[in-house]
Structure formats: structure tokens, C-alpha cells
Short mmCIF file of C-alpha atoms in Angstrom, two decimals:
data_model
loop_
_atom_site.label_atom_id
_atom_site.label_comp_id
_atom_site.label_asym_id
_atom_site.label_seq_id
_atom_site.Cartn_x
_atom_site.Cartn_y
_atom_site.Cartn_z
CA MET A 20 0.00 0.00 0.00
CA PRO A 21 1.65 3.29 -1.05
CA ALA A 22 1.88 6.25 1.31
CA SER A 23 -0.80 8.85 0.67
CA PHE A 24 -2.31 12.00 2.10
CA PRO A 25 -5.95 12.17 3.18
CA SER A 26 -8.39 14.38 1.32
CA PRO A 27 -8.38 18.01 2.53
CA THR A 28 -11.72 17.52 4.31
CA ALA A 29 -10.06 14.98 6.62
CA ILE A 30 -7.36 17.38 7.79
CA SER A 31 -7.24 18.21 11.49
CA THR A 32 -7.52 21.91 12.39
CA VAL A 33 -4.64 21.56 14.89
CA THR A 34 -1.59 20.45 12.95
CA PRO A 35 2.09 21.28 12.63
CA ASP A 36 2.77 24.11 10.19
CA VAL A 37 5.55 22.11 8.52
CA VAL A 38 6.00 18.42 7.74
CA VAL A 39 9.52 17.39 6.71
CA VAL A 40 9.97 14.10 4.82
CA GLY A 41 13.44 12.63 4.56
CA GLU A 42 16.39 10.88 6.13
CA ALA A 43 17.61 11.17 9.71
CA LEU A 44 20.98 9.70 10.57
CA VAL A 45 23.97 10.01 12.87
CA ASP A 46 26.97 12.10 11.81
CA VAL A 47 30.14 10.41 13.06
CA VAL A 48 32.88 13.05 13.34
CA ALA A 49 36.53 12.44 14.15
CA ALA A 50 37.55 15.34 16.40
CA SER A 51 40.64 16.12 18.47
CA GLU A 52 38.88 14.76 21.55
CA GLY A 53 37.92 11.53 19.79
CA ILE A 54 34.92 10.22 17.84
CA ILE A 55 31.79 12.32 18.36
CA GLU A 56 28.31 11.43 17.14
CA HIS A 57 25.74 14.10 16.27
CA PRO A 58 22.16 13.58 15.05
CA GLY A 59 22.15 14.61 11.40
CA GLY A 60 20.76 14.18 7.93
CA SER A 61 19.68 17.22 5.94
CA PRO A 62 15.88 16.81 6.34
CA MET A 63 16.26 16.02 10.05
CA ASN A 64 18.45 19.11 10.47
CA VAL A 65 15.83 21.26 8.73
CA ALA A 66 13.08 19.90 11.00
CA TYR A 67 15.25 20.51 14.08
CA GLY A 68 16.11 24.01 12.88
CA LEU A 69 12.44 24.83 12.39
CA GLY A 70 11.64 23.52 15.86
CA ARG A 71 14.40 25.71 17.33
CA LEU A 72 12.80 28.67 15.55
CA GLY A 73 9.48 27.91 17.25
CA VAL A 74 7.71 26.53 14.17
CA PRO A 75 5.37 23.59 14.90
CA THR A 76 7.07 20.83 12.90
CA ALA A 77 6.80 17.07 12.33
CA LEU A 78 9.24 14.68 10.65
CA LEU A 79 8.46 11.56 8.62
CA THR A 80 11.64 9.49 8.36
CA SER A 81 13.10 6.00 8.76
CA LEU A 82 14.97 5.15 11.98
CA GLY A 83 16.03 1.89 13.54
CA ASN A 84 14.74 0.80 16.94
CA ASP A 85 18.22 1.25 18.40
CA ALA A 86 20.34 3.59 20.52
CA ARG A 87 21.14 5.91 17.62
CA GLY A 88 17.48 6.13 16.67
CA ALA A 89 16.57 6.92 20.29
CA ALA A 90 19.23 9.66 20.36
CA ILE A 91 17.80 11.26 17.22
CA GLU A 92 14.26 11.08 18.61
CA ALA A 93 15.39 12.75 21.85
CA HIS A 94 17.23 15.41 19.84
CA LEU A 95 14.08 16.21 17.87
CA ARG A 96 11.95 16.20 21.00
CA SER A 97 14.28 18.78 22.60
CA ALA A 98 13.25 21.21 19.84
CA GLY A 99 9.57 20.29 20.03
CA VAL A 100 9.58 18.34 16.75
CA GLU A 101 7.06 15.50 16.42
CA LEU A 102 8.29 12.18 15.02
CA LEU A 103 5.45 10.81 12.92
CA SER A 104 4.10 7.29 13.19
CA GLY A 105 5.96 4.75 11.06
CA SER A 106 9.29 6.55 11.40
CA THR A 107 11.01 3.77 13.37
CA SER A 108 10.64 0.94 10.89
CA ALA A 109 14.24 0.59 9.62
CA VAL A 110 16.51 -2.33 10.47
CA ARG A 111 19.10 0.10 11.82
CA THR A 112 19.64 3.84 12.00
CA ALA A 113 21.76 5.22 9.17
CA SER A 114 25.08 6.97 9.69
CA ALA A 115 27.42 9.34 7.84
CA THR A 116 31.10 9.52 8.74
CA ALA A 117 32.28 13.10 8.32
CA THR A 118 35.83 14.18 7.50
CA LEU A 119 36.55 17.83 8.26
CA ALA A 120 38.90 19.90 6.10
CA ALA A 121 41.08 22.71 7.42
CA ASP A 122 38.42 25.31 6.52
CA GLY A 123 35.74 23.45 8.50
CA SER A 124 33.98 22.00 5.45
CA ALA A 125 32.90 18.37 5.66
CA SER A 126 32.85 15.39 3.31
CA TYR A 127 30.85 12.26 4.11
CA ARG A 128 30.90 8.45 3.79
CA PHE A 129 27.42 6.99 4.17
CA ASP A 130 25.95 3.80 5.59
CA ILE A 131 22.29 4.16 4.68
CA SER A 132 19.29 2.43 3.19
CA TRP A 133 16.15 4.46 2.56
CA GLU A 134 12.62 3.13 2.61
CA LEU A 135 9.49 4.75 3.97
CA ALA A 136 6.87 2.70 5.78
CA PRO A 137 3.48 2.67 3.96
CA VAL A 138 2.13 5.52 6.06
CA ALA A 139 1.86 9.26 5.53
CA PRO A 140 1.23 12.42 7.57
CA PRO A 141 -2.38 12.36 8.77
CA TYR A 142 -2.85 15.97 7.58
CA LEU A 143 -1.65 18.45 5.02
CA PRO A 144 0.59 21.12 6.57
CA ARG A 145 1.13 24.69 5.42
CA VAL A 146 4.56 23.64 4.14
CA LEU A 147 5.88 20.24 3.07
CA HIS A 148 9.67 20.08 2.87
CA THR A 149 11.85 17.33 1.47
CA GLY A 150 15.24 16.82 -0.09
CA SER A 151 18.66 15.24 -0.04
CA ILE A 152 19.18 11.45 -0.12
CA ALA A 153 15.46 10.82 0.44
CA THR A 154 14.58 12.14 -3.02
CA PHE A 155 17.22 10.15 -4.94
CA LEU A 156 17.78 6.80 -3.21
CA ALA A 157 15.48 3.88 -4.08
CA PRO A 158 13.14 2.51 -2.96
CA GLY A 159 12.10 5.35 -0.64
CA ALA A 160 12.52 8.08 -3.26
CA SER A 161 9.47 6.83 -5.17
CA ALA A 162 7.33 7.12 -2.02
CA VAL A 163 8.55 10.69 -1.49
CA LYS A 164 7.63 11.55 -5.08
CA ARG A 165 4.12 10.16 -4.58
CA LEU A 166 3.65 12.38 -1.55
CA LEU A 167 4.75 15.44 -3.53
CA GLU A 168 2.36 14.54 -6.34
CA GLN A 169 -0.51 14.52 -3.86
CA ALA A 170 0.53 17.57 -1.86
CA HIS A 171 1.89 20.13 -4.29
CA ARG A 172 -1.45 21.69 -5.18
CA GLU A 173 -2.62 21.77 -1.56
CA CYS A 174 0.34 23.30 0.30
CA LEU A 175 3.67 25.05 -0.25
CA VAL A 176 6.37 22.51 -1.18
CA THR A 177 10.05 23.30 -0.57
CA TYR A 178 12.94 21.19 -1.85
CA ASP A 179 16.69 21.08 -1.21
CA PRO A 180 18.45 18.41 -3.34
CA ASN A 181 21.60 18.60 -1.15
CA VAL A 182 23.41 16.44 -3.70
CA ARG A 183 25.54 13.54 -2.41
CA PRO A 184 27.36 12.25 -5.53
CA ALA A 185 28.76 9.19 -3.71
CA LEU A 186 25.22 7.81 -3.31
CA LEU A 187 23.88 8.71 -6.74
CA GLY A 188 24.06 7.03 -10.09
CA SER A 189 25.22 8.92 -13.15
CA GLN A 190 24.99 12.69 -13.26
CA ALA A 191 22.41 12.44 -16.05
CA GLU A 192 20.24 10.05 -14.02
CA ALA A 193 20.39 12.25 -10.91
CA ARG A 194 19.53 15.36 -12.91
CA SER A 195 16.56 13.54 -14.44
CA ILE A 196 15.27 12.61 -10.96
CA PHE A 197 15.79 16.20 -9.77
CA GLU A 198 14.03 17.71 -12.79
CA ASP A 199 11.08 15.33 -12.41
CA LEU A 200 10.56 16.63 -8.88
CA VAL A 201 10.99 20.37 -9.51
CA PRO A 202 7.54 20.81 -11.16
CA LEU A 203 6.01 19.38 -7.96
CA THR A 204 7.64 22.08 -5.82
CA ASP A 205 7.28 25.80 -5.17
CA VAL A 206 10.68 26.71 -3.71
CA VAL A 207 13.97 25.01 -4.61
CA LYS A 208 17.12 25.79 -2.61
CA LEU A 209 20.50 24.39 -3.60
CA SER A 210 24.16 25.23 -3.06
CA ASP A 211 26.45 26.44 -5.82
CA GLU A 212 28.21 23.05 -5.56
CA ASP A 213 24.87 21.28 -6.13
CA ALA A 214 24.14 23.55 -9.10
CA ALA A 215 27.60 22.97 -10.62
CA TRP A 216 27.23 19.18 -10.29
CA LEU A 217 23.72 19.09 -11.74
CA TYR A 218 24.44 21.67 -14.46
CA PRO A 219 28.14 21.66 -15.35
CA GLY A 220 29.21 24.87 -17.07
CA LEU A 221 26.16 26.90 -16.07
CA GLN A 222 26.51 29.96 -13.87
CA PRO A 223 24.30 29.97 -10.72
CA GLU A 224 21.96 32.52 -12.33
CA ASP A 225 21.50 30.25 -15.35
CA ALA A 226 20.92 27.17 -13.18
CA ALA A 227 18.30 29.11 -11.21
CA ALA A 228 16.63 30.20 -14.46
CA ARG A 229 16.45 26.58 -15.61
CA ILE A 230 14.81 25.56 -12.32
CA LEU A 231 12.22 28.32 -12.70
CA ALA A 232 11.55 27.23 -16.29
CA LEU A 233 10.80 23.73 -14.96
CA GLY A 234 7.96 25.16 -12.87
CA ALA A 235 9.31 26.24 -9.47
CA GLY A 236 8.08 29.61 -8.26
CA MET A 237 11.35 30.51 -6.55
CA ALA A 238 14.93 29.28 -6.87
CA VAL A 239 17.64 29.98 -4.29
CA VAL A 240 21.35 29.28 -4.78
CA THR A 241 23.64 29.64 -1.77
CA ARG A 242 27.22 30.60 -2.66
CA GLY A 243 29.24 30.41 0.56
CA GLY A 244 31.32 33.55 0.99
CA GLN A 245 29.67 35.09 -2.07
CA GLY A 246 26.27 35.18 -0.40
CA SER A 247 23.09 33.83 -1.96
CA LEU A 248 20.93 34.34 -5.01
CA LEU A 249 17.14 34.45 -4.67
CA THR A 250 15.17 34.56 -7.89
CA THR A 251 11.59 34.36 -9.12
CA PRO A 252 10.23 34.83 -12.64
CA ALA A 253 9.90 38.55 -11.84
CA GLU A 254 12.84 39.36 -9.52
CA THR A 255 16.48 38.48 -8.91
CA VAL A 256 18.20 39.46 -5.66
CA HIS A 257 21.80 38.92 -4.54
CA VAL A 258 22.19 38.87 -0.74
CA PRO A 259 25.74 39.31 0.64
CA ALA A 260 27.23 36.69 2.93
CA ILE A 261 27.47 37.43 6.65
CA THR A 262 31.00 37.08 7.99
CA SER A 263 31.41 34.55 10.79
CA VAL A 264 34.17 32.68 12.57
CA VAL A 265 33.86 29.07 11.36
CA ALA A 266 33.98 26.09 13.72
CA ASP A 267 32.63 23.82 10.98
CA THR A 268 30.04 24.04 8.22
CA ILE A 269 27.95 21.02 9.28
CA GLY A 270 24.27 21.91 8.98
CA ALA A 271 24.84 25.44 7.64
CA GLY A 272 22.80 24.87 4.48
CA ASP A 273 20.06 23.17 6.49
CA SER A 274 19.93 26.09 8.91
CA TYR A 275 19.61 28.43 5.91
CA MET A 276 16.74 26.26 4.61
CA ALA A 277 14.93 26.22 7.97
CA ALA A 278 15.18 29.99 8.30
CA LEU A 279 13.99 30.41 4.71
CA ILE A 280 10.87 28.34 5.46
CA PHE A 281 10.42 30.31 8.70
CA GLY A 282 10.47 33.51 6.67
CA LEU A 283 8.07 32.18 4.07
CA LEU A 284 5.59 31.28 6.81
CA ALA A 285 5.96 34.72 8.40
CA ARG A 286 5.34 36.71 5.21
CA SER A 287 1.57 36.17 5.49
CA THR A 288 -0.13 37.43 2.31
CA GLU A 289 2.92 39.31 1.03
CA GLY A 290 4.18 38.24 -2.35
CA LEU A 291 7.78 37.66 -3.36
CA GLY A 292 8.82 41.16 -4.38
CA ARG A 293 12.38 42.46 -4.08
CA ASP A 294 12.04 43.63 -0.47
CA VAL A 295 10.58 40.29 0.63
CA LEU A 296 13.32 38.33 -1.15
CA GLU A 297 16.02 40.48 0.46
CA SER A 298 14.48 39.97 3.89
CA LEU A 299 14.22 36.21 3.37
CA GLY A 300 17.85 36.05 2.24
CA ARG A 301 19.21 38.13 5.13
CA ARG A 302 17.37 36.07 7.73
CA ALA A 303 18.51 32.77 6.23
CA SER A 304 22.11 33.97 5.83
CA LYS A 305 22.23 35.11 9.45
CA ALA A 306 20.92 31.73 10.63
CA ALA A 307 23.65 29.95 8.66
CA ALA A 308 26.31 32.33 10.03
CA ILE A 309 25.24 31.57 13.60
CA THR A 310 25.34 27.82 12.89
CA VAL A 311 28.86 27.69 11.41
CA ARG A 312 30.47 29.30 14.43
CA ARG A 313 29.34 26.35 16.59
CA PRO A 314 30.43 22.71 16.25
CA GLY A 315 27.89 20.40 14.66
CA ALA A 316 24.45 21.29 13.34
CA THR A 317 23.33 23.67 16.10
CA PRO A 318 20.99 26.23 14.50
CA PRO A 319 19.77 29.37 16.27
CA THR A 320 16.63 29.82 18.30
CA ALA A 321 14.12 32.42 17.19
CA GLU A 322 15.31 34.70 19.99
CA GLU A 323 18.96 34.43 18.89
CA LEU A 324 18.12 35.05 15.27
CA THR A 325 15.89 38.04 16.01
CA ALA A 326 18.47 39.62 18.32
CA GLU A 327 21.33 39.24 15.84
CA LEU A 328 19.25 40.51 12.93
CA ALA A 329 18.33 43.56 15.00
CA THR A 330 22.04 44.18 15.69
CA VAL A 331 22.83 44.00 11.97
CA GLU A 332 19.96 46.36 11.09
CA THR A 333 21.05 48.85 13.78
CA SER A 334 24.62 48.73 12.46
CA ASP A 335 23.41 49.27 8.89
CA SER A 336 21.28 52.23 9.98
CA SER A 337 24.26 53.80 11.74
CA VAL A 338 26.39 53.49 8.61
CA GLU A 339 23.68 54.94 6.39
CA ALA A 340 23.17 57.85 8.77
#
């Protein structure tokens, strides 16, 4: 029986604002003090980041009934994130062994299988987010696609491919999977590295334009120290990076994604004009900057993010004056 959403009339009036669908795993990091394990996985990090920002959030994933799975569940619970029924059906909890470079960037070696139980969220949220390994790796990727097919006309769908070449087939096959999903989404966020791998030779602006042509309403490309690009069919905005001391970059892109969703929820009936795009980009960039100065994927709380954004705005006003 494939996973499916109920009809809109069956939706509860008290539901999380965001449902995240995707992998949760343990990041195994070799540090100076020894081997350290952190809950991780891009979708799990996004769910946790949203919870830290005070957004009612639920996660549909695949964990083992083991110590690592229990640690991830406790981690999510600490941020108020609900783990949906059917999320503990795996034989074992997946892991990713991270190797840190001198600049704090991380590369990964994965031990993962991905399959969703034949269940689905019992409601449609305001936002459905997915991405990363969950959208590429069989057999679970097909279940994720079915959920997007059912949900994309009923709620806002956000997608971060977070490409992991070591787990994918050919570049052409991965791009085909990605481009089949884009028309089922509203907002696509990817890094410049993702864009370069999916579209060799294209500049970030051209990759974003291709994503919009496929049917997304908004494409975002993060560019590390060069900031981020936010584009819609009507507007293109470049948001500068925010300088930060870097402990490591684990979870930075996921923190950006969580803050972007947070901003999209907060915009109410506003459209996606230039001012809104700039605000979304600044908030998401600040969240990522806070995350990279701390070890592991430790995104900001809403209070931290608001306070630091206010400091930046006060500083900017002083300069302009």
C-alpha cells in the first residue's frame, strides 16, 4: 500500500505548520577529543532548525529501533519536533562519517538504506519540505515523489536536493530525478556546488533560471562567501554573505533552509517582491552564520536570530546615517 495523504476535508484543524519528509541519521565526526556522534541528515536538520525557531514541525523518516534512533528522537523532542508514526521501521539507523577539512567544510561516507513505511502524515501542513538522499535513493525516493504529487497543489512545497554524488548514479540520471521533482515544488534551494554538479558549465543565475523554467516559483542558490541568489520569474536578488568565525560548516545549508521556510511562513499574504526576497535572504544567511560558528548542526533559536538581525539592522542604519 503506497503512502498517501488524506483528502483536505479529513485534515485536522490543529496540525504542525511544517512536515519534513526525509532521512535522519547520525553524523560520526573524528575530532581532536575523539569520535563524536551528532544527530544529522539534511531533512532532520531542517526539522530541528524549524523547531528551534518555534515553528510547529513534524518529521516523517526511517529510523532503527536502536540507541542511535533513540538519540535522534530525543534530539528532535528537545526542539519540540514530532516524530510521525511509522518513522522507526528501519533495520538500523543510518550513519554518515564526516571528514573535516582545514576550513571546516565536511565530506561524508554513508551507511544508509532508505525506505518509507506505507504511512503518511495524517494531515496536510502549510509547508511540506523534502530533499537530499530521500529524493534520490530507491526505494524510498518513489514514495517521497508520490507524496509530492498529492501535496503540491494543496500546500507550499520546498525542496533542497543537497546532492551527495557518492550515493547517486550517473549525473544524467540524478539530474533527471531532480528535474522530475521540480515541477512538484514551489521553492527550490541548492548550493552552488549542487548547481555545478547538476548543471556543469552553467553559472548559478542560469541554473536558477532553468529551475524556474521547470515550474518552481522561486529558486535559491547559496554561494558560501559570495552570499546567496534568490530569484523568481519577476525578480532576482543577490544577498551578501554574513562574515562569521567558522567552527565547521555542518548543517549550515540546512539552517539556511529552515530559516527560509520560517520567513516564508511569516510573510503572510505578502508576495515575493524584491524587499521580501532580500528579507528572506538576510534572515537565512544570518541563521547559517550563527550555525557555522558552533560545532555540529546547532541552529539558532528564534530569539537568537531576532536579536542578531536587529544588531545588523542597527549597524546598517548607523552606517547609512
